[in-house]
Amino acid sequence: SDRAGLELTFERALASVTMHYQPIVSWSKKNVYGYEALARTNDPSLSSPLALIETAERLGRLPQLGRHLRRVVAATLGGLPRETNVFVNVHPRDLEDEDLLSPTSPLARDAQRIVLEITERASIEAFPDAPRQLSTLRNLGYRIAIDDVGAGHAGLSTFTRLEPDVAKLDMALIRDVDSSTTKQAVIRSMAELFGQLGVLVITEGVETPRERDALLGAGCDFLQGFLFGRPTERLQDPTW
Ligand code: G
Ligand code: MN
């Protein structure tokens, strides 16, 4: 059947997943604050992480996908410098998975260096237990980031409700920020607000020196994007 075929494709894609790591830098310190783990498959029919997630959703296998990805991260952590933070994407629905919430899961022993990124694109408001689950994760030592801020449901209520440690500003806000005084003003006020709340701000998708300079001018310091390094399987030093 179609379903059996899809199951097979999904299993094959899952088995081919590798983790790639992209640096997040502090410009002022000229060091790597952390790496974001990004899944890649070399399966032609399910090559993008998004296609993999959509298929997992259709098959009701989202928990299996999340568990597998976190296992691959845990298995590759040893290749990263000890002192760096590792950013791991989790689907809001993963917050319901006992494997993630467990103190004996593969990632838990390294929780102190793990920042779990929860996307704001899928409304986290639809997950009423999220605050309780996030506090369980915090008690295990993880930190929490809200991903793609400014792209989706980015309500400020998300921040008062979830009290994350980190906000990752979406690359749509960053793109051509150097030629938009509006974007600069929005980012400057977000950087100020989050600074006052004690939330660390990371800007994603920085591609050009002009974007970088505009972000620095708007009060940002933690930067991620192709300008500093692409996601790669073998760690590379960032380009400054
Ligand atoms: O949703 P999330 O923010 O986790 O998505 C990160 C994605 O953005 C990754 O697939 C990564 O390859 C991509 N990415 C990272 N840096 C850049 C960049 O500078 N430009 C573009 N276009 N994409 C980037
Ligand atoms: Mn992310």
Tab-separated table of C-alpha atoms and ligand atoms in Angstrom:
chain	number	residue	atom	x	y	z
A	1	SER	CA	0.000	0.000	0.000
A	2	ASP	CA	0.942	3.677	-0.170
A	3	ARG	CA	1.244	3.767	3.553
A	4	ALA	CA	3.610	0.814	3.667
A	5	GLY	CA	5.709	2.472	0.978
A	6	LEU	CA	5.792	5.712	2.930
A	7	GLU	CA	6.749	3.848	6.118
A	8	LEU	CA	9.643	2.288	4.258
A	9	THR	CA	10.805	5.617	2.827
A	10	PHE	CA	10.540	7.167	6.282
A	11	GLU	CA	12.585	4.405	7.923
A	12	ARG	CA	15.214	4.683	5.204
A	13	ALA	CA	15.423	8.476	5.538
A	14	LEU	CA	15.642	8.210	9.331
A	15	ALA	CA	18.516	5.755	9.066
A	16	SER	CA	20.394	8.186	6.812
A	17	VAL	CA	20.157	11.187	9.151
A	18	THR	CA	23.389	12.933	10.046
A	19	MET	CA	23.795	15.954	12.315
A	20	HIS	CA	25.382	19.071	10.976
A	21	TYR	CA	26.565	21.839	13.271
A	22	GLN	CA	26.441	25.564	12.612
A	23	PRO	CA	28.354	28.015	14.824
A	24	ILE	CA	26.669	30.754	16.859
A	25	VAL	CA	29.258	33.405	17.608
A	26	SER	CA	29.745	36.219	20.066
A	27	TRP	CA	31.089	39.073	17.979
A	28	SER	CA	32.474	41.039	20.946
A	29	LYS	CA	34.280	38.025	22.407
A	30	LYS	CA	35.248	36.582	19.025
A	31	ASN	CA	34.364	33.121	20.202
A	32	VAL	CA	31.867	30.395	19.473
A	33	TYR	CA	29.013	30.557	21.981
A	34	GLY	CA	27.519	27.336	20.696
A	35	TYR	CA	26.482	25.199	17.763
A	36	GLU	CA	23.012	24.550	16.416
A	37	ALA	CA	22.453	20.902	15.528
A	38	LEU	CA	20.676	20.615	12.180
A	39	ALA	CA	19.518	17.280	10.781
A	40	ARG	CA	20.294	16.331	7.213
A	41	THR	CA	19.312	13.202	5.309
A	42	ASN	CA	20.790	11.986	2.073
A	43	ASP	CA	17.526	10.396	1.047
A	44	PRO	CA	16.352	11.886	-2.284
A	45	SER	CA	12.632	11.678	-1.495
A	46	LEU	CA	12.839	13.042	2.044
A	47	SER	CA	15.850	15.292	1.846
A	48	SER	CA	14.687	18.337	3.799
A	49	PRO	CA	14.070	18.249	7.555
A	50	LEU	CA	10.658	19.785	6.845
A	51	ALA	CA	9.662	16.909	4.541
A	52	LEU	CA	10.829	14.468	7.190
A	53	ILE	CA	8.726	16.170	9.861
A	54	GLU	CA	5.644	16.307	7.630
A	55	THR	CA	5.956	12.612	6.821
A	56	ALA	CA	6.450	11.733	10.478
A	57	GLU	CA	3.302	13.723	11.279
A	58	ARG	CA	1.310	11.877	8.616
A	59	LEU	CA	2.510	8.522	9.893
A	60	GLY	CA	1.992	9.430	13.534
A	61	ARG	CA	5.725	8.924	14.091
A	62	LEU	CA	6.718	12.361	15.371
A	63	PRO	CA	7.875	10.971	18.735
A	64	GLN	CA	10.062	8.394	16.986
A	65	LEU	CA	11.601	11.095	14.792
A	66	GLY	CA	12.338	13.354	17.771
A	67	ARG	CA	13.872	10.507	19.750
A	68	HIS	CA	16.058	9.460	16.867
A	69	LEU	CA	17.305	13.010	16.217
A	70	ARG	CA	18.128	13.544	19.891
A	71	ARG	CA	19.985	10.228	19.971
A	72	VAL	CA	22.071	11.272	16.976
A	73	VAL	CA	22.876	14.568	18.712
A	74	ALA	CA	23.836	12.753	21.919
A	75	ALA	CA	26.036	10.350	19.947
A	76	THR	CA	27.905	13.191	18.229
A	77	LEU	CA	28.311	15.531	21.237
A	78	GLY	CA	31.730	14.071	21.963
A	79	GLY	CA	33.045	15.670	18.782
A	80	LEU	CA	32.205	19.189	19.986
A	81	PRO	CA	34.390	21.330	22.265
A	82	ARG	CA	33.372	20.679	25.867
A	83	GLU	CA	32.666	24.267	26.825
A	84	THR	CA	30.330	25.099	23.947
A	85	ASN	CA	26.559	25.123	24.166
A	86	VAL	CA	24.581	22.922	21.810
A	87	PHE	CA	21.249	24.108	20.423
A	88	VAL	CA	18.771	21.334	19.616
A	89	ASN	CA	15.486	21.866	17.775
A	90	VAL	CA	12.444	20.256	19.345
A	91	HIS	CA	8.909	20.180	18.009
A	92	PRO	CA	6.344	21.564	20.489
A	93	ARG	CA	4.739	18.121	20.483
A	94	ASP	CA	8.015	16.574	21.685
A	95	LEU	CA	7.359	18.344	24.983
A	96	GLU	CA	4.790	15.637	25.670
A	97	ASP	CA	7.309	12.841	25.100
A	98	GLU	CA	8.421	11.116	28.284
A	99	ASP	CA	11.721	10.302	26.581
A	100	LEU	CA	12.570	14.013	26.380
A	101	LEU	CA	11.319	14.679	29.916
A	102	SER	CA	13.239	11.756	31.388
A	103	PRO	CA	16.410	12.263	33.488
A	104	THR	CA	17.843	9.123	31.882
A	105	SER	CA	17.369	10.096	28.215
A	106	PRO	CA	20.535	10.200	26.063
A	107	LEU	CA	20.687	14.012	26.138
A	108	ALA	CA	19.945	14.480	29.824
A	109	ARG	CA	23.484	13.813	31.058
A	110	ASP	CA	24.624	16.811	29.013
A	111	ALA	CA	21.595	18.982	29.834
A	112	GLN	CA	23.762	21.769	31.278
A	113	ARG	CA	25.144	22.549	27.830
A	114	ILE	CA	21.949	21.949	25.874
A	115	VAL	CA	19.583	24.714	24.775
A	116	LEU	CA	16.297	23.312	23.483
A	117	GLU	CA	14.865	25.420	20.641
A	118	ILE	CA	11.086	25.460	20.415
A	119	THR	CA	9.742	26.973	17.235
A	120	GLU	CA	7.133	29.669	17.375
A	121	ARG	CA	5.888	28.882	13.879
A	122	ALA	CA	3.605	26.155	15.140
A	123	SER	CA	1.698	28.021	17.805
A	124	ILE	CA	3.023	26.968	21.169
A	125	GLU	CA	-0.180	28.465	22.586
A	126	ALA	CA	-1.905	25.303	21.334
A	127	PHE	CA	0.061	23.302	23.908
A	128	PRO	CA	-1.482	24.142	27.280
A	129	ASP	CA	0.944	21.974	29.281
A	130	ALA	CA	4.055	23.569	27.765
A	131	PRO	CA	4.893	25.766	30.795
A	132	ARG	CA	4.864	22.762	33.144
A	133	GLN	CA	6.885	20.633	30.712
A	134	LEU	CA	9.422	23.401	30.224
A	135	SER	CA	9.859	23.729	33.956
A	136	THR	CA	10.506	19.971	34.166
A	137	LEU	CA	13.172	20.391	31.480
A	138	ARG	CA	14.707	23.359	33.317
A	139	ASN	CA	14.901	21.289	36.478
A	140	LEU	CA	16.868	18.704	34.489
A	141	GLY	CA	19.343	21.467	33.596
A	142	TYR	CA	18.290	22.349	30.059
A	143	ARG	CA	17.873	25.926	28.893
A	144	ILE	CA	15.037	26.951	26.596
A	145	ALA	CA	15.077	29.060	23.436
A	146	ILE	CA	12.148	30.341	21.433
A	147	ASP	CA	13.048	29.879	17.758
A	148	ASP	CA	11.950	31.954	14.745
A	149	VAL	CA	10.836	34.933	16.839
A	150	GLY	CA	9.147	37.507	14.653
A	151	ALA	CA	8.060	34.982	12.029
A	152	GLY	CA	4.916	33.391	13.353
A	153	HIS	CA	2.843	33.645	16.437
A	154	ALA	CA	5.593	35.654	18.046
A	155	GLY	CA	3.287	37.151	20.656
A	156	LEU	CA	4.973	38.712	23.637
A	157	SER	CA	2.633	36.583	25.745
A	158	THR	CA	4.781	33.612	24.698
A	159	PHE	CA	7.633	35.202	26.618
A	160	THR	CA	5.667	35.963	29.736
A	161	ARG	CA	4.155	32.463	29.691
A	162	LEU	CA	7.264	30.425	28.886
A	163	GLU	CA	10.037	32.677	30.246
A	164	PRO	CA	12.715	31.346	27.883
A	165	ASP	CA	16.437	31.865	28.378
A	166	VAL	CA	17.085	32.678	24.723
A	167	ALA	CA	15.215	34.344	21.846
A	168	LYS	CA	16.315	33.538	18.289
A	169	LEU	CA	15.207	36.279	15.913
A	170	ASP	CA	13.972	34.900	12.602
A	171	MET	CA	16.080	35.445	9.521
A	172	ALA	CA	13.221	37.241	7.753
A	173	LEU	CA	13.844	40.111	10.198
A	174	ILE	CA	17.576	39.979	9.562
A	175	ARG	CA	17.528	39.837	5.761
A	176	ASP	CA	18.605	43.247	4.340
A	177	VAL	CA	18.368	44.794	7.801
A	178	ASP	CA	21.101	47.216	6.687
A	179	SER	CA	18.744	48.865	4.195
A	180	SER	CA	15.664	48.982	6.418
A	181	THR	CA	15.532	51.518	9.223
A	182	THR	CA	12.241	49.913	10.270
A	183	LYS	CA	13.876	46.511	10.769
A	184	GLN	CA	16.724	48.186	12.632
A	185	ALA	CA	14.271	49.921	14.967
A	186	VAL	CA	12.295	46.723	15.576
A	187	ILE	CA	15.449	44.728	16.312
A	188	ARG	CA	16.893	47.452	18.534
A	189	SER	CA	13.739	47.571	20.647
A	190	MET	CA	13.598	43.759	20.857
A	191	ALA	CA	17.247	43.631	21.915
A	192	GLU	CA	16.523	46.208	24.638
A	193	LEU	CA	13.376	44.507	25.861
A	194	PHE	CA	14.910	41.032	25.926
A	195	GLY	CA	18.032	42.441	27.544
A	196	GLN	CA	15.907	43.842	30.369
A	197	LEU	CA	14.157	40.499	30.746
A	198	GLY	CA	17.492	38.699	30.934
A	199	VAL	CA	16.752	36.844	27.699
A	200	LEU	CA	19.781	36.262	25.457
A	201	VAL	CA	19.156	37.377	21.862
A	202	ILE	CA	20.583	35.459	18.893
A	203	THR	CA	20.068	36.660	15.331
A	204	GLU	CA	19.776	33.928	12.691
A	205	GLY	CA	20.578	33.898	9.003
A	206	VAL	CA	23.242	36.633	8.905
A	207	GLU	CA	24.658	36.497	5.382
A	208	THR	CA	26.511	39.743	4.721
A	209	PRO	CA	28.947	42.042	6.579
A	210	ARG	CA	26.417	44.884	6.171
A	211	GLU	CA	23.695	42.887	7.896
A	212	ARG	CA	26.191	42.029	10.648
A	213	ASP	CA	27.136	45.666	11.172
A	214	ALA	CA	23.509	46.796	11.238
A	215	LEU	CA	22.766	44.133	13.873
A	216	LEU	CA	25.739	45.181	15.992
A	217	GLY	CA	24.506	48.772	15.688
A	218	ALA	CA	21.084	47.659	16.909
A	219	GLY	CA	22.602	46.181	20.049
A	220	CYS	CA	22.971	42.504	19.072
A	221	ASP	CA	26.104	40.459	19.776
A	222	PHE	CA	25.204	36.783	19.290
A	223	LEU	CA	25.080	36.023	15.575
A	224	GLN	CA	24.467	32.951	13.411
A	225	GLY	CA	24.436	32.579	9.652
A	226	PHE	CA	26.297	31.636	6.492
A	227	LEU	CA	28.564	34.678	6.984
A	228	PHE	CA	30.226	32.878	9.923
A	229	GLY	CA	29.731	29.305	8.866
A	230	ARG	CA	27.372	26.870	7.200
A	231	PRO	CA	26.067	23.807	8.977
A	232	THR	CA	28.741	21.125	8.494
A	233	GLU	CA	29.245	17.596	9.710
A	234	ARG	CA	32.889	18.186	10.564
A	235	LEU	CA	33.282	21.234	12.784
A	236	GLN	CA	34.805	24.261	11.171
A	237	ASP	CA	36.179	27.383	12.779
A	238	PRO	CA	33.961	30.380	12.078
A	239	THR	CA	35.088	32.972	9.559
A	240	TRP	CA	35.348	36.461	11.095
B	1	G	O1	13.985	26.985	11.842
B	1	G	P1	15.446	27.126	12.098
B	1	G	O2	15.828	28.503	12.556
B	1	G	O3	15.970	26.074	13.038
B	1	G	O4	16.158	26.896	10.675
B	1	G	C1	17.527	26.931	10.487
B	1	G	C2	17.771	26.732	8.996
B	1	G	O5	18.309	27.918	8.434
B	1	G	C3	18.774	25.636	8.717
B	1	G	O6	18.240	24.763	7.763
B	1	G	C4	19.989	26.360	8.185
B	1	G	O7	20.661	25.612	7.196
B	1	G	C5	19.414	27.616	7.612
B	1	G	N1	20.371	28.720	7.677
B	1	G	C6	21.318	28.939	8.600
B	1	G	N2	22.024	30.072	8.356
B	1	G	C7	21.486	30.598	7.221
B	1	G	C8	21.786	31.760	6.454
B	1	G	O8	22.665	32.552	6.742
B	1	G	N3	21.001	31.972	5.346
B	1	G	C9	20.000	31.118	4.991
B	1	G	N4	19.303	31.410	3.885
B	1	G	N5	19.697	30.005	5.690
B	1	G	C10	20.436	29.742	6.795
B	2	MN	MN	16.495	26.443	15.040
